Amino acid sequence: NGLRAQAFSITEGQVTTCTGVLLDSGGEGASGYSNNEDYVCTICSDQPGHAITLNWTIFNLGNGGADPQDNLTIYDGSDVNAPVLGSYTASNAPGIVSASFANTSGCLTLQWHSNDSGEGLFSASITCYIPCEAPTAVVTMSEAAPALVCQGETVTFDASGSYGASNHTITQYYWHF
């Protein structure tokens, strides 16, 4: 007999965990969500200093009916007044969404709406992580931007003004063009 993750529904309003699965209103093994749903669910860590990550493993939303289409908006905080991380419909799945370093609550708030036509399914695994502050890139180049560079001409990039997060040092620089 294998271990199963605890299942939570978007209808619950408040979820506090670092391990589990978030499901649509149809629940586990059900036929999916229904028409005319409106839910707000906030997911927070049960471990101090940790933040929430959602990995959307199923995101098959209905796209019928009048606008607005079935949609999910994810906020970077403990309520719908937090910054928006993204809004998602049948044509754009969330993938992996994590609370940002700037989000001191570590919570994610989901606002779910289905219209009057077309049901679907969605689920996400819930995990936690310890957020870290990203380094700050400060880069200059030898040419004025936008650089007009001829073939064979040398352009110099300098990132020595960049700095790491508190108590961290930058040890390597990578350039992607």
PDB file of C-alpha atoms in Angstrom:
ATOM      1  CA  ASN A   1       0.000   0.000   0.000  1.00  0.00           C
ATOM      2  CA  GLY A   2       1.671   3.237  -1.177  1.00  0.00           C
ATOM      3  CA  LEU A   3       1.597   6.624   0.491  1.00  0.00           C
ATOM      4  CA  ARG A   4      -0.809   9.178  -0.959  1.00  0.00           C
ATOM      5  CA  ALA A   5      -0.536  12.944  -0.800  1.00  0.00           C
ATOM      6  CA  GLN A   6      -3.275  14.733   1.062  1.00  0.00           C
ATOM      7  CA  ALA A   7      -5.812  16.213  -1.362  1.00  0.00           C
ATOM      8  CA  PHE A   8      -7.178  19.743  -0.954  1.00  0.00           C
ATOM      9  CA  SER A   9      -9.949  21.411  -2.952  1.00  0.00           C
ATOM     10  CA  ILE A  10      -9.947  24.910  -4.430  1.00  0.00           C
ATOM     11  CA  THR A  11     -13.255  25.291  -2.552  1.00  0.00           C
ATOM     12  CA  GLU A  12     -11.541  25.170   0.869  1.00  0.00           C
ATOM     13  CA  GLY A  13     -10.587  28.847   0.982  1.00  0.00           C
ATOM     14  CA  GLN A  14      -7.480  28.372   3.150  1.00  0.00           C
ATOM     15  CA  VAL A  15      -4.915  25.550   2.907  1.00  0.00           C
ATOM     16  CA  THR A  16      -1.827  25.264   5.115  1.00  0.00           C
ATOM     17  CA  THR A  17       0.603  22.546   4.039  1.00  0.00           C
ATOM     18  CA  CYS A  18       3.934  21.788   2.371  1.00  0.00           C
ATOM     19  CA  THR A  19       2.881  18.492   0.826  1.00  0.00           C
ATOM     20  CA  GLY A  20      -0.290  17.699  -1.002  1.00  0.00           C
ATOM     21  CA  VAL A  21      -2.352  18.092  -4.115  1.00  0.00           C
ATOM     22  CA  LEU A  22      -4.729  20.912  -5.006  1.00  0.00           C
ATOM     23  CA  LEU A  23      -7.781  19.723  -6.955  1.00  0.00           C
ATOM     24  CA  ASP A  24     -10.676  21.358  -8.747  1.00  0.00           C
ATOM     25  CA  SER A  25     -14.105  21.340  -7.066  1.00  0.00           C
ATOM     26  CA  GLY A  26     -14.902  17.866  -8.409  1.00  0.00           C
ATOM     27  CA  GLY A  27     -12.316  16.398  -6.059  1.00  0.00           C
ATOM     28  CA  GLU A  28     -10.299  13.245  -6.360  1.00  0.00           C
ATOM     29  CA  GLY A  29     -11.459  10.839  -9.056  1.00  0.00           C
ATOM     30  CA  ALA A  30     -14.414  13.060  -9.948  1.00  0.00           C
ATOM     31  CA  SER A  31     -15.488  14.450 -13.289  1.00  0.00           C
ATOM     32  CA  GLY A  32     -13.973  17.905 -12.772  1.00  0.00           C
ATOM     33  CA  TYR A  33     -15.293  21.343 -11.963  1.00  0.00           C
ATOM     34  CA  SER A  34     -18.767  22.676 -12.764  1.00  0.00           C
ATOM     35  CA  ASN A  35     -20.173  25.719 -14.519  1.00  0.00           C
ATOM     36  CA  ASN A  36     -20.553  29.078 -12.738  1.00  0.00           C
ATOM     37  CA  GLU A  37     -17.916  28.614 -10.033  1.00  0.00           C
ATOM     38  CA  ASP A  38     -16.145  31.438  -8.214  1.00  0.00           C
ATOM     39  CA  TYR A  39     -13.616  30.514  -5.514  1.00  0.00           C
ATOM     40  CA  VAL A  40     -10.646  32.133  -3.813  1.00  0.00           C
ATOM     41  CA  CYS A  41      -8.156  29.812  -2.131  1.00  0.00           C
ATOM     42  CA  THR A  42      -4.989  30.853  -0.301  1.00  0.00           C
ATOM     43  CA  ILE A  43      -2.245  28.255   0.149  1.00  0.00           C
ATOM     44  CA  CYS A  44       0.412  28.883   2.818  1.00  0.00           C
ATOM     45  CA  SER A  45       3.325  26.879   4.144  1.00  0.00           C
ATOM     46  CA  ASP A  46       3.075  24.980   7.420  1.00  0.00           C
ATOM     47  CA  GLN A  47       6.840  25.481   7.912  1.00  0.00           C
ATOM     48  CA  PRO A  48       8.170  28.897   9.035  1.00  0.00           C
ATOM     49  CA  GLY A  49      10.369  30.618   6.450  1.00  0.00           C
ATOM     50  CA  HIS A  50       9.173  28.402   3.592  1.00  0.00           C
ATOM     51  CA  ALA A  51       7.182  29.447   0.518  1.00  0.00           C
ATOM     52  CA  ILE A  52       4.672  27.654  -1.716  1.00  0.00           C
ATOM     53  CA  THR A  53       5.299  26.151  -5.153  1.00  0.00           C
ATOM     54  CA  LEU A  54       2.483  24.765  -7.305  1.00  0.00           C
ATOM     55  CA  ASN A  55       3.301  22.369 -10.140  1.00  0.00           C
ATOM     56  CA  TRP A  56       0.233  22.155 -12.398  1.00  0.00           C
ATOM     57  CA  THR A  57       0.072  18.530 -13.544  1.00  0.00           C
ATOM     58  CA  ILE A  58      -3.407  18.773 -15.124  1.00  0.00           C
ATOM     59  CA  PHE A  59      -4.841  21.979 -16.569  1.00  0.00           C
ATOM     60  CA  ASN A  60      -7.614  21.167 -19.028  1.00  0.00           C
ATOM     61  CA  LEU A  61     -10.050  24.062 -18.839  1.00  0.00           C
ATOM     62  CA  GLY A  62     -13.256  24.407 -20.818  1.00  0.00           C
ATOM     63  CA  ASN A  63     -13.180  27.149 -23.445  1.00  0.00           C
ATOM     64  CA  GLY A  64     -16.872  27.330 -24.395  1.00  0.00           C
ATOM     65  CA  GLY A  65     -19.481  29.904 -23.550  1.00  0.00           C
ATOM     66  CA  ALA A  66     -19.398  33.651 -23.263  1.00  0.00           C
ATOM     67  CA  ASP A  67     -16.448  35.649 -21.998  1.00  0.00           C
ATOM     68  CA  PRO A  68     -14.902  35.622 -19.553  1.00  0.00           C
ATOM     69  CA  GLN A  69     -13.602  32.133 -20.288  1.00  0.00           C
ATOM     70  CA  ASP A  70     -12.851  29.717 -17.432  1.00  0.00           C
ATOM     71  CA  ASN A  71      -9.787  31.254 -15.798  1.00  0.00           C
ATOM     72  CA  LEU A  72      -7.393  31.103 -12.866  1.00  0.00           C
ATOM     73  CA  THR A  73      -5.454  34.093 -11.535  1.00  0.00           C
ATOM     74  CA  ILE A  74      -2.542  33.452  -9.157  1.00  0.00           C
ATOM     75  CA  TYR A  75      -1.463  36.194  -6.734  1.00  0.00           C
ATOM     76  CA  ASP A  76       1.953  36.421  -5.037  1.00  0.00           C
ATOM     77  CA  GLY A  77       0.684  36.750  -1.466  1.00  0.00           C
ATOM     78  CA  SER A  78      -2.027  36.011   1.046  1.00  0.00           C
ATOM     79  CA  ASP A  79      -4.946  37.722  -0.732  1.00  0.00           C
ATOM     80  CA  VAL A  80      -6.164  39.086  -4.077  1.00  0.00           C
ATOM     81  CA  ASN A  81      -4.539  42.469  -3.360  1.00  0.00           C
ATOM     82  CA  ALA A  82      -1.071  40.925  -3.837  1.00  0.00           C
ATOM     83  CA  PRO A  83       0.793  41.273  -7.157  1.00  0.00           C
ATOM     84  CA  VAL A  84      -0.477  39.029  -9.965  1.00  0.00           C
ATOM     85  CA  LEU A  85       1.917  36.257 -11.002  1.00  0.00           C
ATOM     86  CA  GLY A  86      -0.280  35.236 -13.924  1.00  0.00           C
ATOM     87  CA  SER A  87      -3.763  34.698 -15.327  1.00  0.00           C
ATOM     88  CA  TYR A  88      -4.445  31.401 -17.086  1.00  0.00           C
ATOM     89  CA  THR A  89      -7.125  30.024 -19.436  1.00  0.00           C
ATOM     90  CA  ALA A  90      -7.541  26.922 -21.606  1.00  0.00           C
ATOM     91  CA  SER A  91      -4.890  28.239 -23.995  1.00  0.00           C
ATOM     92  CA  ASN A  92      -2.127  28.892 -21.423  1.00  0.00           C
ATOM     93  CA  ALA A  93      -1.390  26.534 -18.533  1.00  0.00           C
ATOM     94  CA  PRO A  94       0.498  27.804 -15.461  1.00  0.00           C
ATOM     95  CA  GLY A  95       3.246  25.139 -15.344  1.00  0.00           C
ATOM     96  CA  ILE A  96       5.283  25.703 -12.157  1.00  0.00           C
ATOM     97  CA  VAL A  97       4.417  28.795 -10.086  1.00  0.00           C
ATOM     98  CA  SER A  98       6.272  29.799  -6.900  1.00  0.00           C
ATOM     99  CA  ALA A  99       5.931  32.577  -4.353  1.00  0.00           C
ATOM    100  CA  SER A 100       8.631  35.192  -4.953  1.00  0.00           C
ATOM    101  CA  PHE A 101      11.429  36.221  -2.604  1.00  0.00           C
ATOM    102  CA  ALA A 102       9.666  39.580  -2.088  1.00  0.00           C
ATOM    103  CA  ASN A 103       6.551  37.753  -0.837  1.00  0.00           C
ATOM    104  CA  THR A 104       7.179  37.650   2.930  1.00  0.00           C
ATOM    105  CA  SER A 105       4.080  35.517   3.600  1.00  0.00           C
ATOM    106  CA  GLY A 106       5.259  32.757   1.244  1.00  0.00           C
ATOM    107  CA  CYS A 107       1.594  32.204   0.325  1.00  0.00           C
ATOM    108  CA  LEU A 108      -0.065  31.998  -3.074  1.00  0.00           C
ATOM    109  CA  THR A 109      -3.681  33.057  -3.566  1.00  0.00           C
ATOM    110  CA  LEU A 110      -5.739  31.544  -6.373  1.00  0.00           C
ATOM    111  CA  GLN A 111      -8.872  33.155  -7.786  1.00  0.00           C
ATOM    112  CA  TRP A 112     -10.877  30.653  -9.837  1.00  0.00           C
ATOM    113  CA  HIS A 113     -13.816  31.404 -12.155  1.00  0.00           C
ATOM    114  CA  SER A 114     -15.759  29.149 -14.532  1.00  0.00           C
ATOM    115  CA  ASN A 115     -18.370  30.540 -16.895  1.00  0.00           C
ATOM    116  CA  ASP A 116     -21.733  29.025 -17.853  1.00  0.00           C
ATOM    117  CA  SER A 117     -20.507  26.579 -20.484  1.00  0.00           C
ATOM    118  CA  GLY A 118     -17.909  23.839 -20.519  1.00  0.00           C
ATOM    119  CA  GLU A 119     -16.367  21.993 -17.648  1.00  0.00           C
ATOM    120  CA  GLY A 120     -12.781  20.786 -17.219  1.00  0.00           C
ATOM    121  CA  LEU A 121     -10.161  19.439 -14.848  1.00  0.00           C
ATOM    122  CA  PHE A 122      -7.174  20.865 -13.010  1.00  0.00           C
ATOM    123  CA  SER A 123      -4.758  19.767 -10.315  1.00  0.00           C
ATOM    124  CA  ALA A 124      -1.411  20.876  -8.934  1.00  0.00           C
ATOM    125  CA  SER A 125       1.091  19.353  -6.568  1.00  0.00           C
ATOM    126  CA  ILE A 126       1.870  21.544  -3.539  1.00  0.00           C
ATOM    127  CA  THR A 127       5.417  21.764  -2.202  1.00  0.00           C
ATOM    128  CA  CYS A 128       7.460  24.254  -0.207  1.00  0.00           C
ATOM    129  CA  TYR A 129      10.920  25.697  -0.659  1.00  0.00           C
ATOM    130  CA  ILE A 130      13.192  28.156   1.127  1.00  0.00           C
ATOM    131  CA  PRO A 131      13.218  31.351  -0.942  1.00  0.00           C
ATOM    132  CA  CYS A 132      16.532  32.992  -1.717  1.00  0.00           C
ATOM    133  CA  GLU A 133      17.291  36.469  -2.901  1.00  0.00           C
ATOM    134  CA  ALA A 134      18.525  36.688  -6.486  1.00  0.00           C
ATOM    135  CA  PRO A 135      21.738  38.556  -7.322  1.00  0.00           C
ATOM    136  CA  THR A 136      21.513  42.009  -8.895  1.00  0.00           C
ATOM    137  CA  ALA A 137      23.026  42.372 -12.354  1.00  0.00           C
ATOM    138  CA  VAL A 138      24.665  45.699 -13.198  1.00  0.00           C
ATOM    139  CA  VAL A 139      26.147  45.576 -16.698  1.00  0.00           C
ATOM    140  CA  THR A 140      27.753  48.129 -18.967  1.00  0.00           C
ATOM    141  CA  MET A 141      29.136  47.758 -22.490  1.00  0.00           C
ATOM    142  CA  SER A 142      31.638  49.655 -24.555  1.00  0.00           C
ATOM    143  CA  GLU A 143      29.037  50.732 -27.145  1.00  0.00           C
ATOM    144  CA  ALA A 144      26.029  52.968 -26.643  1.00  0.00           C
ATOM    145  CA  ALA A 145      22.720  51.067 -26.536  1.00  0.00           C
ATOM    146  CA  PRO A 146      21.324  49.988 -28.864  1.00  0.00           C
ATOM    147  CA  ALA A 147      24.738  48.823 -30.070  1.00  0.00           C
ATOM    148  CA  LEU A 148      25.375  48.991 -33.788  1.00  0.00           C
ATOM    149  CA  VAL A 149      28.171  46.462 -34.174  1.00  0.00           C
ATOM    150  CA  CYS A 150      29.932  45.589 -37.391  1.00  0.00           C
ATOM    151  CA  GLN A 151      31.258  42.114 -38.159  1.00  0.00           C
ATOM    152  CA  GLY A 152      34.647  41.641 -36.551  1.00  0.00           C
ATOM    153  CA  GLU A 153      34.226  44.604 -34.183  1.00  0.00           C
ATOM    154  CA  THR A 154      34.909  43.976 -30.470  1.00  0.00           C
ATOM    155  CA  VAL A 155      32.348  44.889 -27.830  1.00  0.00           C
ATOM    156  CA  THR A 156      33.287  44.775 -24.146  1.00  0.00           C
ATOM    157  CA  PHE A 157      30.798  43.866 -21.403  1.00  0.00           C
ATOM    158  CA  ASP A 158      31.502  44.648 -17.743  1.00  0.00           C
ATOM    159  CA  ALA A 159      29.424  43.172 -14.921  1.00  0.00           C
ATOM    160  CA  SER A 160      31.807  44.032 -12.071  1.00  0.00           C
ATOM    161  CA  GLY A 161      29.140  46.343 -10.595  1.00  0.00           C
ATOM    162  CA  SER A 162      26.854  43.341 -10.000  1.00  0.00           C
ATOM    163  CA  TYR A 163      26.393  42.049  -6.467  1.00  0.00           C
ATOM    164  CA  GLY A 164      25.046  38.993  -4.713  1.00  0.00           C
ATOM    165  CA  ALA A 165      22.381  38.785  -2.054  1.00  0.00           C
ATOM    166  CA  SER A 166      23.287  39.549   1.547  1.00  0.00           C
ATOM    167  CA  ASN A 167      26.228  37.357   2.670  1.00  0.00           C
ATOM    168  CA  HIS A 168      26.739  35.969  -0.865  1.00  0.00           C
ATOM    169  CA  THR A 169      29.369  36.617  -3.536  1.00  0.00           C
ATOM    170  CA  ILE A 170      29.121  36.295  -7.304  1.00  0.00           C
ATOM    171  CA  THR A 171      31.775  33.836  -8.467  1.00  0.00           C
ATOM    172  CA  GLN A 172      30.858  33.396 -12.152  1.00  0.00           C
ATOM    173  CA  TYR A 173      29.226  35.340 -14.937  1.00  0.00           C
ATOM    174  CA  TYR A 174      27.325  33.765 -17.836  1.00  0.00           C
ATOM    175  CA  TRP A 175      26.358  35.667 -20.966  1.00  0.00           C
ATOM    176  CA  HIS A 176      23.451  34.506 -23.142  1.00  0.00           C
ATOM    177  CA  PHE A 177      22.875  36.267 -26.442  1.00  0.00           C
TER     178      PHE A 177
END
